[in-house]
mmCIF file of C-alpha atoms and ligand atoms in Angstrom:
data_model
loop_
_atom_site.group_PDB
_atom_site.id
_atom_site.type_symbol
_atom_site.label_atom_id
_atom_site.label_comp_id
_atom_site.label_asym_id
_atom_site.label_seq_id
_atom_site.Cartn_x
_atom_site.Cartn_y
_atom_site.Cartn_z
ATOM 1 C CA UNK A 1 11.296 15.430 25.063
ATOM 2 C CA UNK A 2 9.500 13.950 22.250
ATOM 3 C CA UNK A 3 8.789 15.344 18.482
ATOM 4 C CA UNK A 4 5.693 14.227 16.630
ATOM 5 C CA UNK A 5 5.750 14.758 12.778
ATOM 6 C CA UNK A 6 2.134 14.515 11.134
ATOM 7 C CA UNK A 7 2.692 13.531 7.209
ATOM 8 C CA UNK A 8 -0.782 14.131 5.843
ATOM 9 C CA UNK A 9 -1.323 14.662 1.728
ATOM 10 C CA UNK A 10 -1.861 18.312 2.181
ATOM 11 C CA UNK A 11 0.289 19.502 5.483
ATOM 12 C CA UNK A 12 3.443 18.451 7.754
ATOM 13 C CA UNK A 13 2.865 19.168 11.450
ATOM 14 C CA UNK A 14 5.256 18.937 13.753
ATOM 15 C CA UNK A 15 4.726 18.843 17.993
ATOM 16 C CA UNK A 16 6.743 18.871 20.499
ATOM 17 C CA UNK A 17 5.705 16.964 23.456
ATOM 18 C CA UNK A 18 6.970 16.867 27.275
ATOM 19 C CA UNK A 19 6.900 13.379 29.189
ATOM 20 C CA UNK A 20 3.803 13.987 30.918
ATOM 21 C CA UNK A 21 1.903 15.009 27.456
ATOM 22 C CA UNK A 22 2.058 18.829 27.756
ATOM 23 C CA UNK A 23 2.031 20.657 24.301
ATOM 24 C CA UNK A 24 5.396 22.676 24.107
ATOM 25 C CA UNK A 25 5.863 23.791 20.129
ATOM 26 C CA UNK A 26 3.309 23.022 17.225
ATOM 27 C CA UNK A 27 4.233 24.087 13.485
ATOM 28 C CA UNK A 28 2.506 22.894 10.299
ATOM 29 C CA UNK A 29 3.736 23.614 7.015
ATOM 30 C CA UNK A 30 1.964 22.572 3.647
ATOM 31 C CA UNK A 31 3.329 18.922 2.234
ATOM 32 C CA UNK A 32 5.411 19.847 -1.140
ATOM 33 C CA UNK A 33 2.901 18.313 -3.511
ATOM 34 C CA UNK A 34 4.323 15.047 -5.428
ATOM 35 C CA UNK A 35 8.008 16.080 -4.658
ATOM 36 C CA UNK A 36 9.419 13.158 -1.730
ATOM 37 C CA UNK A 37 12.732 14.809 -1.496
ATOM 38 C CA UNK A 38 11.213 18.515 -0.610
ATOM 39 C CA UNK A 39 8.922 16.098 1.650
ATOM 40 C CA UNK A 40 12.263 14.689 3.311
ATOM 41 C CA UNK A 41 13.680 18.653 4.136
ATOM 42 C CA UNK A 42 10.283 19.884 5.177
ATOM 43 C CA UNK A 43 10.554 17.202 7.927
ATOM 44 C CA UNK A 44 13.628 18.236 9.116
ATOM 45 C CA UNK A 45 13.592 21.504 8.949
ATOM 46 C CA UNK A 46 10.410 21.296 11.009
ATOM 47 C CA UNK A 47 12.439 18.534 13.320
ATOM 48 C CA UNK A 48 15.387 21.158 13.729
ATOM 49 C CA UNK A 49 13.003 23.776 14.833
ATOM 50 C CA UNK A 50 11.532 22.131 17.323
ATOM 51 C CA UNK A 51 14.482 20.983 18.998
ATOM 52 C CA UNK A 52 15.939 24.773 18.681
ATOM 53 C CA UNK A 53 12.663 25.104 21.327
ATOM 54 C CA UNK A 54 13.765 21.960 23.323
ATOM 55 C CA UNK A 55 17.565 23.127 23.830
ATOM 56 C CA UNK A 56 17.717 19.104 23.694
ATOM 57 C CA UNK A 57 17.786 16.080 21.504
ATOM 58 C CA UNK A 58 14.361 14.569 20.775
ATOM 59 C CA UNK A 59 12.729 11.171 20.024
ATOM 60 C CA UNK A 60 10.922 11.927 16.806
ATOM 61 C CA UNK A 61 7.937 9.182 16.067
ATOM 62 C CA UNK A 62 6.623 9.797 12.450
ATOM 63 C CA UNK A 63 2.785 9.082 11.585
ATOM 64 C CA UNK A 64 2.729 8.334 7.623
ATOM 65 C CA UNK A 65 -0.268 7.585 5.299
ATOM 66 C CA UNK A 66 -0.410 3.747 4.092
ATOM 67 C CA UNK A 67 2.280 1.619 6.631
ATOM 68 C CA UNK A 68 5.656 0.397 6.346
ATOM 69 C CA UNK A 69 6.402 -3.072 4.427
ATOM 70 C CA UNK A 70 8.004 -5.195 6.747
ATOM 71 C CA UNK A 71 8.742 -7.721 3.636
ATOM 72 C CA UNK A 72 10.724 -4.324 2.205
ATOM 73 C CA UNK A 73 10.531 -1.763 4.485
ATOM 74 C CA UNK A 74 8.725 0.825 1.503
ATOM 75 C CA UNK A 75 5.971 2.407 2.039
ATOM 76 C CA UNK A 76 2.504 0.555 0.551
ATOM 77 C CA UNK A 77 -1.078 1.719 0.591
ATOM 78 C CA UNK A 78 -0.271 5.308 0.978
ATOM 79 C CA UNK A 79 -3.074 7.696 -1.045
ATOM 80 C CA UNK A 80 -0.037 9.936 -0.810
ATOM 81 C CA UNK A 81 1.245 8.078 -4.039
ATOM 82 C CA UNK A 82 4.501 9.885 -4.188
ATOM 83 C CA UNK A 83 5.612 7.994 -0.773
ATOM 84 C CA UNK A 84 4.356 4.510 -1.721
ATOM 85 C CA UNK A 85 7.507 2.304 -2.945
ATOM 86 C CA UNK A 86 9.805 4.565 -0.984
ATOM 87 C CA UNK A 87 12.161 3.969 2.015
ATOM 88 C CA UNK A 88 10.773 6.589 4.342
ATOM 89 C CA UNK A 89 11.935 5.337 7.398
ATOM 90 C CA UNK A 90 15.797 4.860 6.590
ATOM 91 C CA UNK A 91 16.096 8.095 4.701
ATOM 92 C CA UNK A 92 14.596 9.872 7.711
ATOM 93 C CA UNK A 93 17.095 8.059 9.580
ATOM 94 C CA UNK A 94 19.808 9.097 7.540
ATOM 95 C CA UNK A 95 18.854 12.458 7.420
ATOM 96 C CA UNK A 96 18.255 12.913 11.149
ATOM 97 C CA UNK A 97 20.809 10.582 12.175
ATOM 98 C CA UNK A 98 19.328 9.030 15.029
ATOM 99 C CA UNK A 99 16.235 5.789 14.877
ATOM 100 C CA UNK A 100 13.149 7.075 13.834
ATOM 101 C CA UNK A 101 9.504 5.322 14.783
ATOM 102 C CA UNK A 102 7.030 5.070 11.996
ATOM 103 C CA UNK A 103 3.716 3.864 12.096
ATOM 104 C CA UNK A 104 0.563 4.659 10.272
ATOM 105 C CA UNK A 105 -1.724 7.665 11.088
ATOM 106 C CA UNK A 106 -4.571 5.252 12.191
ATOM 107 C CA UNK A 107 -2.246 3.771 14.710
ATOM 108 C CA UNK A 108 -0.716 6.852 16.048
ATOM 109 C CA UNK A 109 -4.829 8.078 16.319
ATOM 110 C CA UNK A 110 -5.050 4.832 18.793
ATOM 111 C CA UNK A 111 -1.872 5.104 20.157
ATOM 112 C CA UNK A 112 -2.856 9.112 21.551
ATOM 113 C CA UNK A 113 -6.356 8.309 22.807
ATOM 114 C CA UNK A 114 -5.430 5.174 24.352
ATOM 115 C CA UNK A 115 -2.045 6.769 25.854
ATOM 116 C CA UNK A 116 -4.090 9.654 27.672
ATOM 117 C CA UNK A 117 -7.243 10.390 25.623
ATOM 118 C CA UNK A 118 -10.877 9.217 25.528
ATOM 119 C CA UNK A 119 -9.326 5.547 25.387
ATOM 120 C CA UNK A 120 -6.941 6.212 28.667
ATOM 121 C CA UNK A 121 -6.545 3.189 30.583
ATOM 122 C CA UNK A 122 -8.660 0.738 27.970
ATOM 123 C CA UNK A 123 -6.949 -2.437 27.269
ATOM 124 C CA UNK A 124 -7.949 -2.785 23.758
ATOM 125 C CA UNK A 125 -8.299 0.592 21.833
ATOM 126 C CA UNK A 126 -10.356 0.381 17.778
ATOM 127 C CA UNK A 127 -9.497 3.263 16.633
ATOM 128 C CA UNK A 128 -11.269 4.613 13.220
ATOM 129 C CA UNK A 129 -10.425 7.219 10.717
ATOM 130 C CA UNK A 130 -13.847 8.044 8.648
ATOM 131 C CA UNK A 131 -12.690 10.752 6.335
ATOM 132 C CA UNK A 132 -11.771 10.746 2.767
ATOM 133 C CA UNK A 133 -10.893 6.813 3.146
ATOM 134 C CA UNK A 134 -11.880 4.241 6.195
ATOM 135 C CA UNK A 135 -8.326 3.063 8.008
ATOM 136 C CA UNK A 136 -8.285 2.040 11.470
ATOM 137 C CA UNK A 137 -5.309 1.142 13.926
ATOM 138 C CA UNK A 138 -5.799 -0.854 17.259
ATOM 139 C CA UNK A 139 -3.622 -0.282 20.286
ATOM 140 C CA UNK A 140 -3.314 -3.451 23.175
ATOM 141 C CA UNK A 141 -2.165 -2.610 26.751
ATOM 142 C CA UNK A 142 -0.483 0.563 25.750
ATOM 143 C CA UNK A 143 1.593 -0.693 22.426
ATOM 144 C CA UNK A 144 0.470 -0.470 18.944
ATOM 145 C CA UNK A 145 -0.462 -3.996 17.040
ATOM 146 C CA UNK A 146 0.757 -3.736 14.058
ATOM 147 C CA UNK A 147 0.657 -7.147 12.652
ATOM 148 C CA UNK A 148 2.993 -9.141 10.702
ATOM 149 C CA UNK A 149 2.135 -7.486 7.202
ATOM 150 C CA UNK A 150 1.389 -3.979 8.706
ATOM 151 C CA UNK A 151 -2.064 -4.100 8.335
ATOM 152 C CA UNK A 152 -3.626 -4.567 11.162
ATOM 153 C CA UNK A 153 -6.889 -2.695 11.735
ATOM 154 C CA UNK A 154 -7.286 -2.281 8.034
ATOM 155 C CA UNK A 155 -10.823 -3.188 8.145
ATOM 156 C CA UNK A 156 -12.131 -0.512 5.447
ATOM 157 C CA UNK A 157 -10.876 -2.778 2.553
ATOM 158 C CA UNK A 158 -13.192 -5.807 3.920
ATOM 159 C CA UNK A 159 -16.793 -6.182 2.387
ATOM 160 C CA UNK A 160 -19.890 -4.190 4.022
ATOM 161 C CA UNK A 161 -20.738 -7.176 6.430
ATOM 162 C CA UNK A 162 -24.475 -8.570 6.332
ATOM 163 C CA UNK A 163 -25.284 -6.406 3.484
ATOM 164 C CA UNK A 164 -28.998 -5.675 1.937
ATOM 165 C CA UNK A 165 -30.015 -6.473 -1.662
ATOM 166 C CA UNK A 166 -29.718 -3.263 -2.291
ATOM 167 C CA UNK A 167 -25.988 -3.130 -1.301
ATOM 168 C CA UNK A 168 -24.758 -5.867 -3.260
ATOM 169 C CA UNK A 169 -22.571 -6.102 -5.348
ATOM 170 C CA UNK A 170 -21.816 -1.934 -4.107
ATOM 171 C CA UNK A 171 -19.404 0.362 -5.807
ATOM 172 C CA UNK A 172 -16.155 -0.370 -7.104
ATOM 173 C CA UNK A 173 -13.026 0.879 -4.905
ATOM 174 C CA UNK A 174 -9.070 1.761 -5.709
ATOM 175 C CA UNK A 175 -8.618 -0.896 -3.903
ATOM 176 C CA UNK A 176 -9.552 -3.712 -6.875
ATOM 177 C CA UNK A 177 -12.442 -4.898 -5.101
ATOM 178 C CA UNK A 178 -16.197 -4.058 -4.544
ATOM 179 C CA UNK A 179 -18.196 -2.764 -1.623
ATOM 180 C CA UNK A 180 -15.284 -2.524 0.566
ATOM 181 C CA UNK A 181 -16.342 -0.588 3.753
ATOM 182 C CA UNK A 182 -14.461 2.224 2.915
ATOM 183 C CA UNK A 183 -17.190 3.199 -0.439
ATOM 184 C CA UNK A 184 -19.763 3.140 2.094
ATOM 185 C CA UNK A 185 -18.218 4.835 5.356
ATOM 186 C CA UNK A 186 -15.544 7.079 3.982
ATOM 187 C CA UNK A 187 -17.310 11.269 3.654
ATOM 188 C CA UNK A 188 -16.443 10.355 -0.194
ATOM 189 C CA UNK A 189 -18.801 7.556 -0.172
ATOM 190 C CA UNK A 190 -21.728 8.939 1.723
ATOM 191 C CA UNK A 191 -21.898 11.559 -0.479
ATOM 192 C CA UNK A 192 -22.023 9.366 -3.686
ATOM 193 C CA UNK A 193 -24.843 7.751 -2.082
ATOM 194 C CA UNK A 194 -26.750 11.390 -1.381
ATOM 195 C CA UNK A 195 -25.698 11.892 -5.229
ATOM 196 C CA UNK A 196 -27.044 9.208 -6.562
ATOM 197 C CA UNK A 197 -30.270 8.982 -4.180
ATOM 198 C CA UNK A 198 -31.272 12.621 -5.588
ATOM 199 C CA UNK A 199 -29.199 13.784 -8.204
ATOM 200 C CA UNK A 200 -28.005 16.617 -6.248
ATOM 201 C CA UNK A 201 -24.147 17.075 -5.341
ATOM 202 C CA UNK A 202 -23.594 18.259 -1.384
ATOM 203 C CA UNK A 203 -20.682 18.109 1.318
ATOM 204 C CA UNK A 204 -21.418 15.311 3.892
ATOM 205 C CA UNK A 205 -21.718 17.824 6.481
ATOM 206 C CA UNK A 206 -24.821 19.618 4.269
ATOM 207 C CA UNK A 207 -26.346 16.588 4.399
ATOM 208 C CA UNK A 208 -26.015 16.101 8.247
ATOM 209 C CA UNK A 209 -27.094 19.349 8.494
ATOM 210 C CA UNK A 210 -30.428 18.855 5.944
ATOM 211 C CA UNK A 211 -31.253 15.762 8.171
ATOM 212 C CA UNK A 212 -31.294 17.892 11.093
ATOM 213 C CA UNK A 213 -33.667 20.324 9.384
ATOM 214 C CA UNK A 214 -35.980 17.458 9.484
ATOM 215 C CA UNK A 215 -35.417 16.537 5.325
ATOM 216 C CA UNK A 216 -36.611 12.724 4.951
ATOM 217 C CA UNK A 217 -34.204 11.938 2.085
ATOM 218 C CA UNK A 218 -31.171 13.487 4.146
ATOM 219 C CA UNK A 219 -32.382 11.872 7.236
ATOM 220 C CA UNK A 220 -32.865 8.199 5.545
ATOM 221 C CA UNK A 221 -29.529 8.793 3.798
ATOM 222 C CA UNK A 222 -28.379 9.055 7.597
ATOM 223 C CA UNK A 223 -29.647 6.150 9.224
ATOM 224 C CA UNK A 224 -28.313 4.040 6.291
ATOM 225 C CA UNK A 225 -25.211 5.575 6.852
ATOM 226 C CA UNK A 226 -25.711 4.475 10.746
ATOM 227 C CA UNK A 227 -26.793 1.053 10.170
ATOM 228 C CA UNK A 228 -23.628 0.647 8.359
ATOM 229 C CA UNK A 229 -21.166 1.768 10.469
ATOM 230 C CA UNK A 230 -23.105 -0.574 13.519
ATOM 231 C CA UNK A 231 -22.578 -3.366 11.169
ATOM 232 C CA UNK A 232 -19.029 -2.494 10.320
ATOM 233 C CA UNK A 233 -17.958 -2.234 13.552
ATOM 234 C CA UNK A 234 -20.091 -5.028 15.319
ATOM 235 C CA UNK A 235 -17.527 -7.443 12.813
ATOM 236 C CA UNK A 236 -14.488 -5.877 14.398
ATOM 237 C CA UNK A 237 -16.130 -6.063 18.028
ATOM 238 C CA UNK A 238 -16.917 -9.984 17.239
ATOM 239 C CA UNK A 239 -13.244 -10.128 16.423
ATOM 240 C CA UNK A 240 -10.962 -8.051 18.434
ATOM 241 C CA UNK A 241 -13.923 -6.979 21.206
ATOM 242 C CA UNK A 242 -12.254 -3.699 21.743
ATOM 243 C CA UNK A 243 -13.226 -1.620 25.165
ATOM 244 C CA UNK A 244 -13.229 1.309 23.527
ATOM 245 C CA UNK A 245 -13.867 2.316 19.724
ATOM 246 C CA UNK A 246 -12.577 5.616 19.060
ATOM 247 C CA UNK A 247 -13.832 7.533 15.667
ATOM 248 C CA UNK A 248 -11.495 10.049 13.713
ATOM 249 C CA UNK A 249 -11.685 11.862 10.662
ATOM 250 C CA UNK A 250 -14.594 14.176 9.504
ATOM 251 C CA UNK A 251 -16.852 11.996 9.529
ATOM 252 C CA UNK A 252 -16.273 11.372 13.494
ATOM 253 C CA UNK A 253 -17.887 14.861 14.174
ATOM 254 C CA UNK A 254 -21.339 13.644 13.354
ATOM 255 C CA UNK A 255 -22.524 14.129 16.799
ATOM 256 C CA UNK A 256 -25.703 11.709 16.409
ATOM 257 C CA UNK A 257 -23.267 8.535 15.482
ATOM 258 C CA UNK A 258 -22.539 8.225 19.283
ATOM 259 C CA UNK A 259 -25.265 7.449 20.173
ATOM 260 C CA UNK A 260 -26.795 6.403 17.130
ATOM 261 C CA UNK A 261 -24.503 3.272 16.275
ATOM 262 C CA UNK A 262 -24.177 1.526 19.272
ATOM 263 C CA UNK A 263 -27.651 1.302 19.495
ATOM 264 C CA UNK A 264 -27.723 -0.503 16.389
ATOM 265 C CA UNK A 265 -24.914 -2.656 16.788
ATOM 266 C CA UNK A 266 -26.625 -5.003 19.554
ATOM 267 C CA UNK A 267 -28.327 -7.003 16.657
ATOM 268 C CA UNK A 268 -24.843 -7.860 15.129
ATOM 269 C CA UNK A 269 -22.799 -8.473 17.768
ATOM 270 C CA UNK A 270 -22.287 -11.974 19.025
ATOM 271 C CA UNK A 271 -23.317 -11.150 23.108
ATOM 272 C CA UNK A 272 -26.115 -10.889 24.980
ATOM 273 C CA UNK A 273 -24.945 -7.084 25.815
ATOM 274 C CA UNK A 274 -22.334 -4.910 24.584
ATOM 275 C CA UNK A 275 -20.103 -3.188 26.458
ATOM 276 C CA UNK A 276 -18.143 -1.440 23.962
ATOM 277 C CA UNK A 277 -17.884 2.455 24.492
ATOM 278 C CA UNK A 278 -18.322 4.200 20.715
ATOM 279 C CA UNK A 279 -16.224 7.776 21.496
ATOM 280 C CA UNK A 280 -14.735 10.889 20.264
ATOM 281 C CA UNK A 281 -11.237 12.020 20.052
ATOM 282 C CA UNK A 282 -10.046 13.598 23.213
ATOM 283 C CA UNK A 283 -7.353 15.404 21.063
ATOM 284 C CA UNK A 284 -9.400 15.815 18.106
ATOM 285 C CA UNK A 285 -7.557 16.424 15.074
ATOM 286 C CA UNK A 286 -4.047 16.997 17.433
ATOM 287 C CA UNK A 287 -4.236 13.131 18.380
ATOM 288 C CA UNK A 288 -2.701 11.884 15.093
ATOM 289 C CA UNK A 289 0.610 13.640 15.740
ATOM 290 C CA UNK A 290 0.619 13.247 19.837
ATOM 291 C CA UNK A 291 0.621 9.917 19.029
ATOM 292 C CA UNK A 292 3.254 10.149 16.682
ATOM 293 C CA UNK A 293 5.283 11.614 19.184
ATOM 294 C CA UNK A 294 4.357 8.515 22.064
ATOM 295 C CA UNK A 295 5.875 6.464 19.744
ATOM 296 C CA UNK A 296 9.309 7.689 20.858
ATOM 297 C CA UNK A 297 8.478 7.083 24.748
ATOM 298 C CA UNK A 298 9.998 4.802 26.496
ATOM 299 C CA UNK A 299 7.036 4.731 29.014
ATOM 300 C CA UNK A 300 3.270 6.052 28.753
ATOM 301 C CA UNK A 301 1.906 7.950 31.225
ATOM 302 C CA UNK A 302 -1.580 6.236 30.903
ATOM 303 C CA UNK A 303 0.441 3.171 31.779
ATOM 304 C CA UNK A 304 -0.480 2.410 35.516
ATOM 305 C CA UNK A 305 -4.131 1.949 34.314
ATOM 306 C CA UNK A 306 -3.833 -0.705 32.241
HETATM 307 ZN ZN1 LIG B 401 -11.186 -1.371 -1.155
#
């Protein structure tokens, strides 16, 4: 069987997983706050109690915030900061004594929906987290891409393509740069923009909600936010020209943005049509840590489509 372990900034979730994807044992307990050895135990005691409900040794595939340095094998780019510089991999390894998978939680996303989710039998699977930050992974013929710095799919730190007057030069980011993606897409940036627009301080999904109640600032606020993720993601389809773009994160539960974006995209995209599907989660917020624990498989059962 296979054990998924979810490290997010404010919970560790662990899942154990059967061959054919069936959900056998879920736990989530809260991520010791700036403290990487308590981080370490929490894993294992959460590995140890899933395998108590296997009766077997497990393949455990990790999903981390930020990605593994292949030039050092620490973690980088984590907003978790207490795991960036750290050797996450090999002390899980150490601890659990057996090879551990690691890969980013934007990649394990992919990995899940493309494996047997709203992605199943895609070739090329985009996926997106829109939530606090912008991170994406991308998943080809079943396997995760993850590029020969780690970074692949990390489109949120690029510049808002074909931007307005009015977007230029856009907000500074952590990142060191200006009007990355990820200031206009992330939930944090969209509600800077509401702030600033009029003055007034509300939770992305007030505003979604306003917008719906028929408020014109709200609902401009929206289609801005629209026309920017259609332009965001028509660069990645002239690039990569995914099948299937999946979205994660809160922002992904903006119903409208289905249907919204992609017809908004056409303009940007280098084709006469676009085939691309824009999509939901299958697995919702469970697909990060299923796809942790695919990582461990030796064969997916979405496999045969490809
Ligand atoms: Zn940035």
């Amino acid at each position: 069987m296979l054990i998924g372990i979810d490290l997010g900034g404010t919970k560790i979730e662990v899942l154990l997983l059967d061959e054919t994807g069936h959900e056998v044992f879920r736990k989530r307990l809260p991520t010791p706050q700036g403290q990487y050895a308590a981080i370490l135990q929490t894993i294992k005691q959460l590995v140890d109690e899933a395998e108590q409900h296997a009766g077997q040794t497990c393949t455990v595939g990790i999903g981390t915030p930020g990605a593994i340095s292949p030039a050092t094998g620490l973690i980088k780019n984590a907003n978790s900061v207490v795991l960036n510089g750290k050797p996450l991999p090999t002390d899980l390894e150490n601890l659990l004594q057996r090879p551990i998978k690691t890969e980013n939680d934007a990649n394990c996303l992919a990995l899940s929906e493309a494996t047997d989710g709203a992605g199943a039998g895609a070739a090329v699977v985009f996926a997106v987290i829109v939530g606090t930050g912008t991170g994406a992974g991308i998943v080809v013929h079943g396997k995760v891409l993850t590029g020969a710095n780690a970074i692949a799919g990390e489109w949120g730190h690029n510049p808002l393509p074909w931007p307005t007057a009015s977007e230029l030069p856009g907000k500074p980011c952590y990142c060191g740069q200006q009007g990355c993606i990820e200031t206009w897409l992330s939930g944090v940036g969209f509600e800077a923009e509401y702030r600033l627009a009029t003055g007034s301080k509300r939770a992305s999904a007030d505003i979604v909600r306003l917008a719906e109640q028929g408020d014109t600032q709200a609902e401009a606020l929206m289609q801005a936010y629209e026309e920017r993720m259609a332009k965001s993601l028509a660069h990645v389809i002239n690039i990569l020209d995914p099948d299937v773009i999946v979205l994660g994160g809160g922002m992904s539960n903006i119903q409208r943005l289905y249907t919204n974006v992609p017809q908004r995209w056409g303009k940007y995209v280098f084709s006469d049509q676009v085939s691309t599907r824009l999509v939901a989660p299958q697995f919702g917020d469970s697909s990060g840590v299923r796809g942790a624990a695919w990582l461990g498989a030796s064969s997916l059962p979405g496999k045969s489509g490809y």
